[in-house]
XYZ file of C-alpha atoms in Angstrom:
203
model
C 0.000 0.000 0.000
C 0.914 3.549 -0.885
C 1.932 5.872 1.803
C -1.191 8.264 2.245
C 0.551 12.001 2.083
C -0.598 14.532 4.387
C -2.119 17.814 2.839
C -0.521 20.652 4.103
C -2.958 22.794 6.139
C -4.257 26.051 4.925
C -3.695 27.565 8.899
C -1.030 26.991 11.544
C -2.759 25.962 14.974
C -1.129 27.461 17.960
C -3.260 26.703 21.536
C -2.833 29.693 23.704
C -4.486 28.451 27.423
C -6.501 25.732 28.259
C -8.644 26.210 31.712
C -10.220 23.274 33.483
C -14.184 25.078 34.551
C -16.108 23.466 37.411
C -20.097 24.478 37.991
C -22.034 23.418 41.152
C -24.929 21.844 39.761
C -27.907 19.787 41.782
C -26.284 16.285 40.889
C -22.629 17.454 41.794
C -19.905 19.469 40.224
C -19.936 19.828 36.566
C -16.187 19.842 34.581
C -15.850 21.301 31.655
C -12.607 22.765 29.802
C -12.104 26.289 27.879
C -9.643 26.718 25.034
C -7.952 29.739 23.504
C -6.556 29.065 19.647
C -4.872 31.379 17.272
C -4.715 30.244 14.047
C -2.649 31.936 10.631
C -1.588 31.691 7.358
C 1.655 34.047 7.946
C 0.728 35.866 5.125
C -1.678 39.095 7.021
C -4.465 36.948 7.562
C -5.089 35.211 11.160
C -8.125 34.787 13.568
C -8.749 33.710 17.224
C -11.024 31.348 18.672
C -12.319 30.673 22.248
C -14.862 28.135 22.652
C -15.764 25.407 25.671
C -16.632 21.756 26.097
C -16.512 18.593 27.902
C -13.343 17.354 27.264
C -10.263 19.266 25.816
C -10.290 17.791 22.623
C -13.660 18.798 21.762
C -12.759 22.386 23.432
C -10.036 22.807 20.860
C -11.768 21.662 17.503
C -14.507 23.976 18.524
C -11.941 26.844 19.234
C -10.821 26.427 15.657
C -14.173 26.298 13.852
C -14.947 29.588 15.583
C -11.284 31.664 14.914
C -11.927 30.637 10.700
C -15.537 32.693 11.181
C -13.520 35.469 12.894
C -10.871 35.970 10.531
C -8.907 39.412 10.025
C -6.421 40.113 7.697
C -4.162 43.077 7.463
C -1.523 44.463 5.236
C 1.884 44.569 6.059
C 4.792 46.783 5.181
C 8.309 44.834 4.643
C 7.426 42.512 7.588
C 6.215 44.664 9.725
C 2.838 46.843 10.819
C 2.935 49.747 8.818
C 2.633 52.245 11.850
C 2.270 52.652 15.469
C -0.843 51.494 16.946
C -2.095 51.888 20.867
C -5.137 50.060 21.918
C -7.312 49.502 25.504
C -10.097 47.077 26.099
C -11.004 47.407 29.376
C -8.117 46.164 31.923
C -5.480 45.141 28.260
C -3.665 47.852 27.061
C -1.579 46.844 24.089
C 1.583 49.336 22.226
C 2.458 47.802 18.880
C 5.585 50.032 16.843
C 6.505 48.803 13.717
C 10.595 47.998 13.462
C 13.688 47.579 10.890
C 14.357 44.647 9.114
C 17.136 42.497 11.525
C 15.098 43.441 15.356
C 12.737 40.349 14.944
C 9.679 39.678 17.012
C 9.647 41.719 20.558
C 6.619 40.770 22.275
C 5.471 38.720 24.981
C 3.733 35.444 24.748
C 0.056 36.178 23.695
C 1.164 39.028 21.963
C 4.075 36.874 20.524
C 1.619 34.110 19.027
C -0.920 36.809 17.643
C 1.667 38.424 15.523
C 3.424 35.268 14.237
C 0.361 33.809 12.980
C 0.092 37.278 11.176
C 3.692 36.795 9.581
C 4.786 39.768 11.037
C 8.444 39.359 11.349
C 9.542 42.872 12.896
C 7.662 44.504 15.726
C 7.759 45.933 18.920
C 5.042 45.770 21.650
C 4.108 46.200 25.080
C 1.577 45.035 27.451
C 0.870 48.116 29.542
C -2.382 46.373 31.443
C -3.808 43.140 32.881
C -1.245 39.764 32.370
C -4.778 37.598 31.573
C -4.020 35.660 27.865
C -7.003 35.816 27.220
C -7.591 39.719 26.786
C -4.337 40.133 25.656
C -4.675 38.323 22.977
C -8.516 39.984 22.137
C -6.895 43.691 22.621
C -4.084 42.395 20.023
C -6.511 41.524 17.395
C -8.602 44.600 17.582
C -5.831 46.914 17.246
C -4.557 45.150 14.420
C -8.179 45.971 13.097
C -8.156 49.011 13.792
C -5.142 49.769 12.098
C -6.596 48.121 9.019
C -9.839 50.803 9.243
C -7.064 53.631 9.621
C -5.401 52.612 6.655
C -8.592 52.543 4.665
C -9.513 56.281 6.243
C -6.337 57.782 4.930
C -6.744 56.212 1.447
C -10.693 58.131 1.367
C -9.167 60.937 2.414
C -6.328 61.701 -0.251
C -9.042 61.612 -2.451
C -10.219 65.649 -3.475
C -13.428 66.364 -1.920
C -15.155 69.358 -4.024
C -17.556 71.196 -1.950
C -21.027 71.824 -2.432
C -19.410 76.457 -2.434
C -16.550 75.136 -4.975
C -18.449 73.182 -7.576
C -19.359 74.604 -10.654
C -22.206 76.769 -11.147
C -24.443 75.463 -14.079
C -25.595 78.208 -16.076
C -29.160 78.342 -16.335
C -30.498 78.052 -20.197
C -32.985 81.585 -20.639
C -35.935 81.751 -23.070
C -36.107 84.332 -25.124
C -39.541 85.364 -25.858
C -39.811 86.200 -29.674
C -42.744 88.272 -30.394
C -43.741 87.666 -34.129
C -46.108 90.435 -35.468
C -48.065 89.505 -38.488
C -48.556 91.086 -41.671
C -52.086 92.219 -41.130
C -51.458 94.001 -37.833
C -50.229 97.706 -38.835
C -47.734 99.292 -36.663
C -48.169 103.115 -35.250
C -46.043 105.378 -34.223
C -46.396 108.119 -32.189
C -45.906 111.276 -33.742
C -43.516 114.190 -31.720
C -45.164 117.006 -30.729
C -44.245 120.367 -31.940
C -42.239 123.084 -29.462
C -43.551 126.618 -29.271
C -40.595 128.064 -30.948
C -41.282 125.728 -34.019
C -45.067 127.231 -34.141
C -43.989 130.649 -33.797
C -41.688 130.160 -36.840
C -44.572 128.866 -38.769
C -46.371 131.954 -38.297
């Protein structure tokens, strides 16, 4: 038998944090397991994922299905973000600066797997808030959005704008009212009266 020959997948799978969840039900404690995945093509397009089940397996299949409906994608600039983005979201405050070619990948671990399955391969960043994955990683992804809805602001904007003062004027067309006079109608005109010194010359 031939050897069966793995497709290569269209996403790398990277599991952030798996937690183990207990709920006090009427029958006893109920276990369950969370799991965070970040998944990426290295080529501006990645998504996250965080989903729950019974066992962890389960947990991180459904983590995937969800981060492929959530999928972002942003352009990059020689490797790296193409400017300096600052986001919050509530306690996570995130500081991504785009770097040379040669500095490599500065960030911590969230951060670090966020950007990666971006293929950004020059960046700085900070984590400035809470040291919870799991908002790390959300604040990471919506500041990378947000610097995708800047970049489509500044492109509207270099467009010219005319205003409604500065546009031209459109000359309006006038109808001239052409009075025809026919041949039957006869025309008078008044005759100019005479001065006194005309009479007086008459006489």
């Amino acid at each position: 038998m031939e050897p069966r020959h793995s497709q290569p997948k269209e996403f790398e799978e990277k599991v952030i944090e798996i937690k183990r969840l207990s709920k006090k039900t009427k029958g006893g404690n109920k276990i369950s397991f969370s799991a965070l995945v970040v998944i990426g093509d290295t080529n501006g397009r990645a998504g996250v994922g965080l989903d729950k089940a019974n066992d962890v397996l389960s947990a991180i299949q459904k983590a995937i299905r969800k981060a492929k409906n959530n999928l972002v994608t942003v352009t990059l600039a020689n490797g790296t973000i193409p400017h300096e983005v600052y986001f919050e979201d509530g306690a996570a405050k995130i500081l991504l600066k785009p770097a040379p070619v040669g500095t490599g990948v500065i960030a911590g671990g969230p951060v670090r797997a966020v950007v990666e399955a971006f293929g950004i391969k020059n960046i700085v960043s900070k984590c400035m808030g809470t040291a919870n994955k799991t908002a790390n990683v959300l604040a990471t992804f919506k500041a990378l959005r947000q610097m995708k809805i800047v970049a489509k602001q500044t492109k509207h904007a270099d467009k010219p704008v005319q205003d409604k003062e500065t546009q031209p004027v459109k000359k309006e067309k006038t109808e001239k009212k052409v009075k025809k006079v026919s041949n039957n109608d006869t025309v008078t005109a008044a005759k100019p009266k005479k001065t006194a010194a005309q009479k007086k010359t008459k006489s």
